[in-house]
Tab-separated table of C-alpha atoms in Angstrom:
chain	number	residue	atom	x	y	z
V	91	MET	CA	135.709	65.935	-27.948
V	92	PRO	CA	137.026	67.341	-24.642
V	93	GLN	CA	139.261	70.364	-24.764
V	94	LYS	CA	142.832	70.103	-23.638
V	95	ALA	CA	143.790	71.991	-20.518
V	96	ARG	CA	145.981	74.960	-21.272
V	97	PHE	CA	148.949	75.874	-19.172
V	98	ARG	CA	148.475	79.274	-17.585
V	99	PRO	CA	151.483	80.678	-15.713
V	100	ASP	CA	149.406	82.874	-13.396
V	101	GLU	CA	147.336	79.909	-12.203
V	102	ALA	CA	150.464	77.816	-11.733
V	103	HIS	CA	151.967	80.603	-9.619
V	104	LYS	CA	148.831	80.731	-7.438
V	105	ALA	CA	148.916	76.974	-7.036
V	106	LEU	CA	152.566	77.049	-5.946
V	107	ASN	CA	151.840	79.783	-3.396
V	108	ASP	CA	148.933	77.765	-2.059
V	109	ILE	CA	151.196	74.744	-1.654
V	110	LYS	CA	153.878	76.813	0.104
V	111	ASN	CA	151.412	78.432	2.502
V	112	TYR	CA	149.431	75.266	3.180
V	113	GLY	CA	151.317	74.309	6.334
V	114	LYS	CA	151.304	77.838	7.744
V	115	ASP	CA	147.583	78.329	7.259
V	116	ARG	CA	146.887	74.893	8.624
V	117	LYS	CA	148.883	75.539	11.796
V	118	ARG	CA	147.128	78.857	12.392
V	119	GLY	CA	143.735	77.292	11.834
V	120	ARG	CA	144.512	74.349	14.061
V	121	LYS	CA	145.575	76.577	16.952
V	122	ARG	CA	142.450	78.705	16.681
V	123	GLY	CA	140.296	75.632	16.177
V	124	ASN	CA	141.718	73.916	19.257
V	125	PHE	CA	141.134	77.008	21.372
V	126	MET	CA	137.562	77.362	20.181
V	127	ALA	CA	136.914	73.648	20.683
V	128	PHE	CA	138.266	73.907	24.231
V	129	PHE	CA	136.194	77.042	24.864
V	130	ASN	CA	133.013	75.432	23.521
V	131	GLN	CA	133.624	72.330	25.639
V	132	ALA	CA	134.140	74.513	28.724
V	133	ILE	CA	130.900	76.383	27.992
V	134	SER	CA	128.920	73.167	27.627
V	135	THR	CA	130.420	71.776	30.850
V	136	LEU	CA	129.601	74.997	32.701
V	137	SER	CA	126.066	74.859	31.365
V	138	VAL	CA	125.602	71.292	32.613
V	139	LEU	CA	126.987	72.199	36.046
V	140	VAL	CA	124.707	75.219	36.409
V	141	ILE	CA	121.682	73.164	35.348
V	142	ALA	CA	122.601	70.463	37.895
V	143	ILE	CA	122.955	73.033	40.690
V	144	GLY	CA	119.610	74.576	39.755
V	145	ALA	CA	117.945	71.163	39.693
V	146	GLY	CA	119.377	70.323	43.100
V	147	LEU	CA	118.125	73.587	44.543
V	148	GLY	CA	114.720	73.025	42.966
V	149	VAL	CA	114.422	69.529	44.436
V	150	TRP	CA	115.495	70.820	47.828
V	151	GLY	CA	112.874	73.548	47.568
V	152	ALA	CA	110.176	71.031	46.638
V	153	VAL	CA	111.082	68.910	49.660
V	154	ASN	CA	110.925	71.969	51.940
V	155	LEU	CA	107.609	72.994	50.405
V	156	LEU	CA	106.057	69.566	50.948
V	157	GLU	CA	107.484	69.440	54.446
V	158	GLY	CA	105.913	72.822	55.147
V	159	TYR	CA	102.531	71.607	53.916
V	160	GLY	CA	102.869	68.422	55.979
V	161	SER	CA	103.580	70.220	59.231
V	162	ASP	CA	101.407	73.254	58.374
V	163	ASN	CA	104.427	75.547	58.764
V	164	PRO	CA	104.118	78.795	56.775
V	165	GLY	CA	107.838	79.569	57.172
V	166	ALA	CA	108.882	76.275	55.585
V	167	LYS	CA	106.319	76.752	52.801
V	168	SER	CA	107.701	80.191	52.022
V	169	GLN	CA	111.291	79.008	52.058
V	170	GLY	CA	110.401	75.988	49.922
V	171	ILE	CA	108.643	77.996	47.228
V	172	LYS	CA	111.518	80.504	47.124
V	173	GLN	CA	114.065	77.708	46.718
V	174	LEU	CA	111.936	76.002	44.082
V	175	MET	CA	111.578	79.201	42.030
V	176	SER	CA	115.241	80.136	42.354
V	177	GLY	CA	116.209	76.622	41.234
V	178	GLY	CA	114.034	77.092	38.159
V	179	GLY	CA	115.676	80.458	37.490
V	180	ILE	CA	119.149	78.962	37.745
V	181	ILE	CA	118.139	76.189	35.342
V	182	LEU	CA	116.925	78.851	32.900
V	183	ILE	CA	120.275	80.630	33.168
V	184	GLY	CA	122.068	77.362	32.415
V	185	VAL	CA	119.852	76.597	29.436
V	186	LYS	CA	119.535	80.039	27.816
V	187	LEU	CA	122.224	82.455	29.005
V	188	ILE	CA	125.397	80.383	29.339
V	189	PRO	CA	125.282	78.905	25.796
V	190	MET	CA	125.176	82.488	24.500
V	191	LEU	CA	128.740	82.879	25.798
V	192	SER	CA	130.020	80.631	23.016
V	193	GLY	CA	129.054	83.294	20.467
V	194	LEU	CA	130.978	85.937	22.384
V	195	PHE	CA	134.364	85.245	20.774
V	196	SER	CA	133.345	84.042	17.334
């Protein structure tokens, strides 16, 4: 046979305080949650932009490198390989370093 729930004044008092403070806690949490959601969205957008810039630079470097091989131009080859490598480095920054910023404020 199940036991009957007993009335405990201390638990009732805690429950009433929880009900009174529900709106206040919810508003505080919502403000912080909205800020963090905005911040995380900004970080992900920044990451995508940096990756796109790095990819563009890498493609431009590959074109310069192939152009340098086609015309047997050592200057264009050098510039192309530098652009290709720097594009790869910028992509790495966008993939690894920028997402670490989201943990900065949490």
